PDB file of C-alpha atoms in Angstrom:
ATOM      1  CA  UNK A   1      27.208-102.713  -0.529  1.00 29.00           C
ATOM      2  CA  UNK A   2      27.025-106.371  -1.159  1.00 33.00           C
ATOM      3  CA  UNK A   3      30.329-108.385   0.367  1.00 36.00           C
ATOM      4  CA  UNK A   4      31.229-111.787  -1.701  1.00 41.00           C
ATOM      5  CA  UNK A   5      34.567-113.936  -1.157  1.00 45.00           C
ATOM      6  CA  UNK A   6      35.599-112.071  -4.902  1.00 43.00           C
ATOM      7  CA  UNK A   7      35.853-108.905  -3.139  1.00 35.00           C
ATOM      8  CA  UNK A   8      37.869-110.182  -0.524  1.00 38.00           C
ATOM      9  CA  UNK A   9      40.075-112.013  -2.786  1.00 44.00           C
ATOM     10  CA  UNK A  10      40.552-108.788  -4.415  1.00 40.00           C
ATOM     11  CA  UNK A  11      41.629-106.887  -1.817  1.00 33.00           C
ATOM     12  CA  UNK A  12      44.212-109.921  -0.221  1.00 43.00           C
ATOM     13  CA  UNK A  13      47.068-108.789  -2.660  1.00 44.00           C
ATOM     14  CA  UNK A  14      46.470-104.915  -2.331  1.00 38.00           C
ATOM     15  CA  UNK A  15      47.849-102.414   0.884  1.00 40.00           C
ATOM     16  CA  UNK A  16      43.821-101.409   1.311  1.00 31.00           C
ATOM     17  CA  UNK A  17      41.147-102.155   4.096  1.00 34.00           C
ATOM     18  CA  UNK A  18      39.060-104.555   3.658  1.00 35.00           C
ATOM     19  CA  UNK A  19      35.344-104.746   4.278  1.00 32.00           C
ATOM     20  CA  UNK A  20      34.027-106.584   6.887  1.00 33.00           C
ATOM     21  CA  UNK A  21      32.807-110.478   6.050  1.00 28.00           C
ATOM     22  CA  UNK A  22      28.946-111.322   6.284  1.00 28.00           C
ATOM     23  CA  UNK A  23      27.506-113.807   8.322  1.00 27.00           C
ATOM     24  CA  UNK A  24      27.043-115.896   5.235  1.00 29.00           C
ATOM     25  CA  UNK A  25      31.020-115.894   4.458  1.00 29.00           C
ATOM     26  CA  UNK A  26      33.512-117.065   6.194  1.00 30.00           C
ATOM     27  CA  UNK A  27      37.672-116.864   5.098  1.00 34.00           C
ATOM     28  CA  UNK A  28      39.119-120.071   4.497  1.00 36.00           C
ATOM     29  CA  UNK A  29      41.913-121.141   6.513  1.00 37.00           C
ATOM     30  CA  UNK A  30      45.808-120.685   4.603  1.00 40.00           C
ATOM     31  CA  UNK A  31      47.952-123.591   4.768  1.00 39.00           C
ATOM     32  CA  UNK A  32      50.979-121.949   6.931  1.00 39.00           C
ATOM     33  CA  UNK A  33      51.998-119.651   8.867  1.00 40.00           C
ATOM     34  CA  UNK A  34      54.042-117.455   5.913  1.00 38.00           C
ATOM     35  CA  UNK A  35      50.841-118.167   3.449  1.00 40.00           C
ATOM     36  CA  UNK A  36      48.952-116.303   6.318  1.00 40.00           C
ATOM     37  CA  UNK A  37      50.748-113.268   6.403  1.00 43.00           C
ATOM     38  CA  UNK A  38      52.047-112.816   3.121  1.00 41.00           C
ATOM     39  CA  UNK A  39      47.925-113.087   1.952  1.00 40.00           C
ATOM     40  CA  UNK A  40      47.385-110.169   4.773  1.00 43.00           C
ATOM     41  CA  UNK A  41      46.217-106.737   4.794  1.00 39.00           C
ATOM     42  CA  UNK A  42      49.693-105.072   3.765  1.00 46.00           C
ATOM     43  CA  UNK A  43      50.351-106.481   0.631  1.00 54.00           C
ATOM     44  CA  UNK A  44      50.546-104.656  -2.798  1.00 76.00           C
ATOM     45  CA  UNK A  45      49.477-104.818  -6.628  1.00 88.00           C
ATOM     46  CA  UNK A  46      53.012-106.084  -8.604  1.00 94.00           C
ATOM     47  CA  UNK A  47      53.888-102.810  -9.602  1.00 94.00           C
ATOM     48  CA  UNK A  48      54.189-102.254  -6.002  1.00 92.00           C
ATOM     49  CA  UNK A  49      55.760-105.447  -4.850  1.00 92.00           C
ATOM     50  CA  UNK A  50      58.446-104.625  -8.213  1.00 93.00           C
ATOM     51  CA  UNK A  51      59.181-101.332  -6.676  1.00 92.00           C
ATOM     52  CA  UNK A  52      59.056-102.594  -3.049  1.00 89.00           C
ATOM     53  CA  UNK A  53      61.317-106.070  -3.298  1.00 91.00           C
ATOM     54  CA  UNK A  54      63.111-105.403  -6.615  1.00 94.00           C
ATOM     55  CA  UNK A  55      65.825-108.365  -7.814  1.00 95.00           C
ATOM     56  CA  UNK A  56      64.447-109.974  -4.647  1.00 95.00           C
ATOM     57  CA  UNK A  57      61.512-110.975  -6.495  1.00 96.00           C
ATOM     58  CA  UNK A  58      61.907-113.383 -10.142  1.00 97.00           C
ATOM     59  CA  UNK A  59      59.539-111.714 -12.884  1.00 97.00           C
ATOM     60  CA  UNK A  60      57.351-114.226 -15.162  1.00 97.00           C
ATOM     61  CA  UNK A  61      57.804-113.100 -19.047  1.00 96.00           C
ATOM     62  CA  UNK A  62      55.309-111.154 -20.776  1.00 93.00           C
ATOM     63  CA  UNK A  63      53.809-114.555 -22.650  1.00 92.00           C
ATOM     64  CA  UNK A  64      50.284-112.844 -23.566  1.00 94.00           C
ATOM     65  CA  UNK A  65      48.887-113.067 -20.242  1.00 96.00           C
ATOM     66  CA  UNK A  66      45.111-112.897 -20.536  1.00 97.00           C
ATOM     67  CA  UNK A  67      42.830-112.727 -17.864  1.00 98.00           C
ATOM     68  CA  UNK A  68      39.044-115.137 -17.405  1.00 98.00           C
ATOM     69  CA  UNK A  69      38.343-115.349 -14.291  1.00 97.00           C
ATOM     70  CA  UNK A  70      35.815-113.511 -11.943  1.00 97.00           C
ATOM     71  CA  UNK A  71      38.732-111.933  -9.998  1.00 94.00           C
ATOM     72  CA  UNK A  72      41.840-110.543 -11.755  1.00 94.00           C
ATOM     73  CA  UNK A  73      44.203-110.066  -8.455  1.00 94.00           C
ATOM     74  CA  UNK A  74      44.978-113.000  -7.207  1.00 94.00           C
ATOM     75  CA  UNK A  75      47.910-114.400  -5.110  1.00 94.00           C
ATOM     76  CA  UNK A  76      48.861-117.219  -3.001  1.00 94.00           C
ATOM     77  CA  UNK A  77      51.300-120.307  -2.158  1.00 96.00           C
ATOM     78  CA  UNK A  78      52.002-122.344  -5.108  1.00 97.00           C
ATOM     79  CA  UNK A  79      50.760-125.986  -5.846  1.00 98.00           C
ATOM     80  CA  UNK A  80      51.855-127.280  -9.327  1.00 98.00           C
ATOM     81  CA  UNK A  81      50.502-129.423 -12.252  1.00 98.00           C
ATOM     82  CA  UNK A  82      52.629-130.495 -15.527  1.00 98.00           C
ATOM     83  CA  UNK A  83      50.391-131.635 -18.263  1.00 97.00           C
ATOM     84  CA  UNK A  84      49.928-131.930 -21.800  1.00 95.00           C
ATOM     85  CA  UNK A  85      46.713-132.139 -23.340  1.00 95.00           C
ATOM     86  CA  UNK A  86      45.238-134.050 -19.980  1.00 96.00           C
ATOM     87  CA  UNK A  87      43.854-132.239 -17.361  1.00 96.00           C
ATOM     88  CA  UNK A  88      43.327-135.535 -14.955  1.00 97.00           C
ATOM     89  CA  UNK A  89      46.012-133.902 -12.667  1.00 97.00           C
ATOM     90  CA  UNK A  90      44.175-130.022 -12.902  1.00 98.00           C
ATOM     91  CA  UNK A  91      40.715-131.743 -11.722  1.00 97.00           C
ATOM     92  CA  UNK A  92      42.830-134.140  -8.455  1.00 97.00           C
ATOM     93  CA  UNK A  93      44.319-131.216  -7.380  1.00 98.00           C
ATOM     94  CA  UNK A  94      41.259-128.847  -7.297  1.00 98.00           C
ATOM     95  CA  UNK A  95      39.366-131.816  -5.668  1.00 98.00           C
ATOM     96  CA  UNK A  96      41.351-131.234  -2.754  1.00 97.00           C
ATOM     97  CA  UNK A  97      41.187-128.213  -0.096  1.00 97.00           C
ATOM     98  CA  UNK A  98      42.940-125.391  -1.618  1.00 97.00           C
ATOM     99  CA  UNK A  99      43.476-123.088   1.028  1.00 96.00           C
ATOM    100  CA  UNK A 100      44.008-120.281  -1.014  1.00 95.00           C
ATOM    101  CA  UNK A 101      46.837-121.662  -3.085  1.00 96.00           C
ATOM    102  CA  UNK A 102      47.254-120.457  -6.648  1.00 97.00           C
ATOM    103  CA  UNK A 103      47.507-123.660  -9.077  1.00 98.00           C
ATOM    104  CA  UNK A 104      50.064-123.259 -11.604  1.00 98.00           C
ATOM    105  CA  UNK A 105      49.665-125.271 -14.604  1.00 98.00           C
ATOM    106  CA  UNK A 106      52.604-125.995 -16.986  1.00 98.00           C
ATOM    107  CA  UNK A 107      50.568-127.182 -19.905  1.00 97.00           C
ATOM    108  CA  UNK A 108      53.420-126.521 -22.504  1.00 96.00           C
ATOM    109  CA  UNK A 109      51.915-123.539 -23.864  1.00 96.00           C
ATOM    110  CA  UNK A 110      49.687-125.642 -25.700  1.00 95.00           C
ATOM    111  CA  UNK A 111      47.029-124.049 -27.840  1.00 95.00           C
ATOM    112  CA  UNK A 112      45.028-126.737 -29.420  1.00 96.00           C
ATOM    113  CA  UNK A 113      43.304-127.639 -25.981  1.00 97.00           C
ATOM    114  CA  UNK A 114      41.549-126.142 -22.602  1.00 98.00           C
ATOM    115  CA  UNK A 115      43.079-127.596 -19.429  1.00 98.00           C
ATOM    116  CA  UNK A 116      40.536-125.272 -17.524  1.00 98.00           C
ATOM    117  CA  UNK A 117      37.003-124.709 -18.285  1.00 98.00           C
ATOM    118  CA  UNK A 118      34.198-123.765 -15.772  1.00 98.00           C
ATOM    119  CA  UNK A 119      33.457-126.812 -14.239  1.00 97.00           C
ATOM    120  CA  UNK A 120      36.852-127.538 -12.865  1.00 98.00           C
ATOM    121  CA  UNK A 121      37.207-123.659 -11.581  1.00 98.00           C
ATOM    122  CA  UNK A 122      33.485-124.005 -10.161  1.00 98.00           C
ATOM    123  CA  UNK A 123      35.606-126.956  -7.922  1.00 98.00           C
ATOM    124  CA  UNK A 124      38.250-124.719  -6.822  1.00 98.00           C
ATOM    125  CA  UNK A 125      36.165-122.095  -5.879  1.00 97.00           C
ATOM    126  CA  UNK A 126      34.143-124.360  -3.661  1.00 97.00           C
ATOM    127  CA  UNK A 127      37.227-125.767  -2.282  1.00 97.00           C
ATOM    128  CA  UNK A 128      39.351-122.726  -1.618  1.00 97.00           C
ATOM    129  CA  UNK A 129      41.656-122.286  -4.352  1.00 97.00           C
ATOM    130  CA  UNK A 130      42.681-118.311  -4.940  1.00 96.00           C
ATOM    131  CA  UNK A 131      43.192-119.064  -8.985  1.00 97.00           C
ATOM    132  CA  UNK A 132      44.824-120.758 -11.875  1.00 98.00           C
ATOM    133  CA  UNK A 133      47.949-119.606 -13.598  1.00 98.00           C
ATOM    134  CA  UNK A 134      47.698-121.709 -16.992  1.00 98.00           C
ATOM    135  CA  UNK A 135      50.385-121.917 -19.520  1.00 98.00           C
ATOM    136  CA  UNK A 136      48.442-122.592 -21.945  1.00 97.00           C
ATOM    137  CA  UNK A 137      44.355-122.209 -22.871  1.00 98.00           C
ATOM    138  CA  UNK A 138      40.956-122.588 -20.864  1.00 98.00           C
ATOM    139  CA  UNK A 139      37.779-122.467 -22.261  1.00 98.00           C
ATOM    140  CA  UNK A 140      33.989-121.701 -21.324  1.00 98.00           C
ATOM    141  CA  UNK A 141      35.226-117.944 -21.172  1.00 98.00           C
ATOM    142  CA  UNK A 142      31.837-116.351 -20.596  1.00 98.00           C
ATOM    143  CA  UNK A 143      30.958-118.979 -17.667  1.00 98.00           C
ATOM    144  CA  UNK A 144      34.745-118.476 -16.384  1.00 98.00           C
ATOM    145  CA  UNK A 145      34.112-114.338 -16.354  1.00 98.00           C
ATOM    146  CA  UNK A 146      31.309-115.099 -13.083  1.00 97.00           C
ATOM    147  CA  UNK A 147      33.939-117.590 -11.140  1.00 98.00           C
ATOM    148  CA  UNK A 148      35.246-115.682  -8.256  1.00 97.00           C
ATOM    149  CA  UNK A 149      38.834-117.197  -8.504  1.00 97.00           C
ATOM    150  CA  UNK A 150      41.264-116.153 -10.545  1.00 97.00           C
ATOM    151  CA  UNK A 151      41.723-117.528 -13.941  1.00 98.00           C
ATOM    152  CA  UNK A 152      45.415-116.227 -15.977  1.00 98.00           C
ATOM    153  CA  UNK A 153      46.062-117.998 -19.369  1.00 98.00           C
ATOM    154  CA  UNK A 154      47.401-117.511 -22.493  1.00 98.00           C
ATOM    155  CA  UNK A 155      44.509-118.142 -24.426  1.00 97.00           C
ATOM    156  CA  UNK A 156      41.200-119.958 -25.432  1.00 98.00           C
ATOM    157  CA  UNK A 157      40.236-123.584 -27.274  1.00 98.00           C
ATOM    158  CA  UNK A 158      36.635-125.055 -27.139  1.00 97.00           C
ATOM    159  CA  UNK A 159      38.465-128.401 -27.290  1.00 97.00           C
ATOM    160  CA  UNK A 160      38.343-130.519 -23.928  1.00 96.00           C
ATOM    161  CA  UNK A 161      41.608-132.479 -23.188  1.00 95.00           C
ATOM    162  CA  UNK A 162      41.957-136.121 -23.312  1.00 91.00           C
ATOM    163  CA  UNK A 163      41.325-138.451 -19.694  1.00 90.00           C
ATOM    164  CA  UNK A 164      44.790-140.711 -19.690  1.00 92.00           C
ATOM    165  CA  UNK A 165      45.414-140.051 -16.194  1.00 90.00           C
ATOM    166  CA  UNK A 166      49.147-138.695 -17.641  1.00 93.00           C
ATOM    167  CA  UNK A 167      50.595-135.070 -15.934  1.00 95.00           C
ATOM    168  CA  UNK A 168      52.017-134.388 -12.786  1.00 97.00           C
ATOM    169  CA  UNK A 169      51.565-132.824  -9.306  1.00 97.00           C
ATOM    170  CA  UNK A 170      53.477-130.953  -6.788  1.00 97.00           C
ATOM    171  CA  UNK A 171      56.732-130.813  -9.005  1.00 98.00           C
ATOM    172  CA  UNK A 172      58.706-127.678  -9.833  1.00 98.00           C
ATOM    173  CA  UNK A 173      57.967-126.627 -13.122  1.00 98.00           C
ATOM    174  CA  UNK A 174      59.570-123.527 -15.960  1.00 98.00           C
ATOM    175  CA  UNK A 175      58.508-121.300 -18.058  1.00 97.00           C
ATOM    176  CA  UNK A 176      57.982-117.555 -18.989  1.00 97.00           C
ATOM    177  CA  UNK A 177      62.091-117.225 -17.628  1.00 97.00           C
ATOM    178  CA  UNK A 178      60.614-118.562 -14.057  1.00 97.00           C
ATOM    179  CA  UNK A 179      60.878-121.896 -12.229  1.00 98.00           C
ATOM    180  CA  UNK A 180      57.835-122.051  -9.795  1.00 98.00           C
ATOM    181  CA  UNK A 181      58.504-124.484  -6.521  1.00 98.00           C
ATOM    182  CA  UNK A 182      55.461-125.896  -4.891  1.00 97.00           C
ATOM    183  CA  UNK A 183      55.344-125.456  -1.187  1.00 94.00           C
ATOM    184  CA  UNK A 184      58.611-122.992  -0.945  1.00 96.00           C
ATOM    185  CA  UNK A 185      57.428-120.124  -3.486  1.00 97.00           C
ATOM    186  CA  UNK A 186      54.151-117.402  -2.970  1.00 95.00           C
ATOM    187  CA  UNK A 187      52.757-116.063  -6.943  1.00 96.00           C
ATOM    188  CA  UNK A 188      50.815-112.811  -7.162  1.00 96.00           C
ATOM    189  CA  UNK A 189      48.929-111.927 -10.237  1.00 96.00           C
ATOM    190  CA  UNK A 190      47.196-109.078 -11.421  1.00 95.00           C
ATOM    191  CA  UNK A 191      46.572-106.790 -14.282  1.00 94.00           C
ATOM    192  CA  UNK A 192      50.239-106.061 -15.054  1.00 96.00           C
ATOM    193  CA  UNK A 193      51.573-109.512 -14.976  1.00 96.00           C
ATOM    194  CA  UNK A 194      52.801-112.244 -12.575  1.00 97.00           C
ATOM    195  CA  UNK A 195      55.633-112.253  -9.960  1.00 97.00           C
ATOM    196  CA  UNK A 196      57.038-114.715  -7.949  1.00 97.00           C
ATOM    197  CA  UNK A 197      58.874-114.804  -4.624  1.00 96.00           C
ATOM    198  CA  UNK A 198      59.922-117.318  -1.752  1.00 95.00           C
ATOM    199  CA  UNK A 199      57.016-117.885   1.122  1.00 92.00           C
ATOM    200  CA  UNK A 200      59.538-116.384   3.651  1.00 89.00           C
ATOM    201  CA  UNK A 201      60.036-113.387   1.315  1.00 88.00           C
ATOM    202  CA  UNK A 202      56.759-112.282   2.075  1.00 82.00           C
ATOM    203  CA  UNK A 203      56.559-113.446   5.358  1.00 76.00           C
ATOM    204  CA  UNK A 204      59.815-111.363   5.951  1.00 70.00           C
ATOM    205  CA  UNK A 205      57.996-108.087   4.238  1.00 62.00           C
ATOM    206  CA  UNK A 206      54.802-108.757   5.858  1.00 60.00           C
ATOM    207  CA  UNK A 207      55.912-108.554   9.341  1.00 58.00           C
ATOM    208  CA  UNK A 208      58.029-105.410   8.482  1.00 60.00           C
ATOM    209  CA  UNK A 209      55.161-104.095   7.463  1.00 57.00           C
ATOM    210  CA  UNK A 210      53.506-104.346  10.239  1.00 54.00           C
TER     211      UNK A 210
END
């Protein structure tokens, strides 16, 4: 048995044990208390969290979720971008220490270009971002597939964006039926969708848990 930080990243959202780290890996720190237990041992695939939390939790749409990234369960606090067709915003905010936050990018649903290609989740990877949540398309698919972070989009375009230096960071932004707020709401992603909750939500559940 090999450990790598995609295992671990697997098992934050699910109620299983999880292997010990290596000496070569270390778990990067979370960026509050809440963040910290809500990414703990005890928590669940969404199916489970749906079941568990019910109307306490706000469910993203079905938009043709699609999944590219090394990992496909993936959680954490949300940080925001709002772009369209300029990804300056996507590449300052993976620059920065993620600390396991999930990056949600409202990119209008756009289809006719990437926000995300391999490059920029190579950078939040190395800088300890859990995934991207993309409304709208990524590309370098093959190279995205051996990323361990988690990479949820509707779609693919070989087409880079333009560099204006245009978008937005850290503001609340809406789609699939869901308004996501950075700093105040937790995201958790896997196979069967996305849900959303408030950081003391799962800090609540967490220590119940427990």
């Amino acid at each position: 048995f090999v450990d790598d930080r995609r295992t671990h990243r697997q098992f934050a959202c699910l109620d299983l044990p999880r292997p010990a780290l290596s000496r070569t890996c270390s778990p990067r720190p979370s960026m509050a208390t809440s963040a910290r237990a809500a990414l703990g041992r005890g928590w669940r695939a969404t199916a489970d969290l749906c079941d568990l939390l019910g109307d306490r939790l706000r469910y993203v749409d079905c938009l043709g979720w699609r999944d590219f990234g090394g990992i496909q369960r993936f959680c954490g606090p949300v940080a925001t971008v709002q772009c369209m067709e300029d990804n300056t915003q996507v590449k300052a905010a993976v620059a920065e220490a993620g600390h396991g936050r999930v990056l949600v990018i409202h990119a209008g649903g756009c289809r006719t270009r990437a926000v995300v290609g391999d490059q920029i989740a190579k950078l939040a990877e190395q800088n300890g971002w859990a995934g991207f949540l993309v409304n709208g398309c990524v590309r370098d698919a093959v190279e995205l597939a051996n990323v361990p972070v988690g990479v949820k989009a509707l779609g693919t375009h070989p087409r880079k964006t333009e560099k204006r230096g245009d978008g937005l960071r850290d503001v609340p932004v809406t789609f699939g039926g869901v308004t996501f707020v950075p700093g105040q709401d937790f995201v958790v992603c896997d196979e069967d969708g996305v849900v959303v909750g408030e950081l003391a939500l799962f800090d609540e559940e967490q220590q119940a848990a427990t």
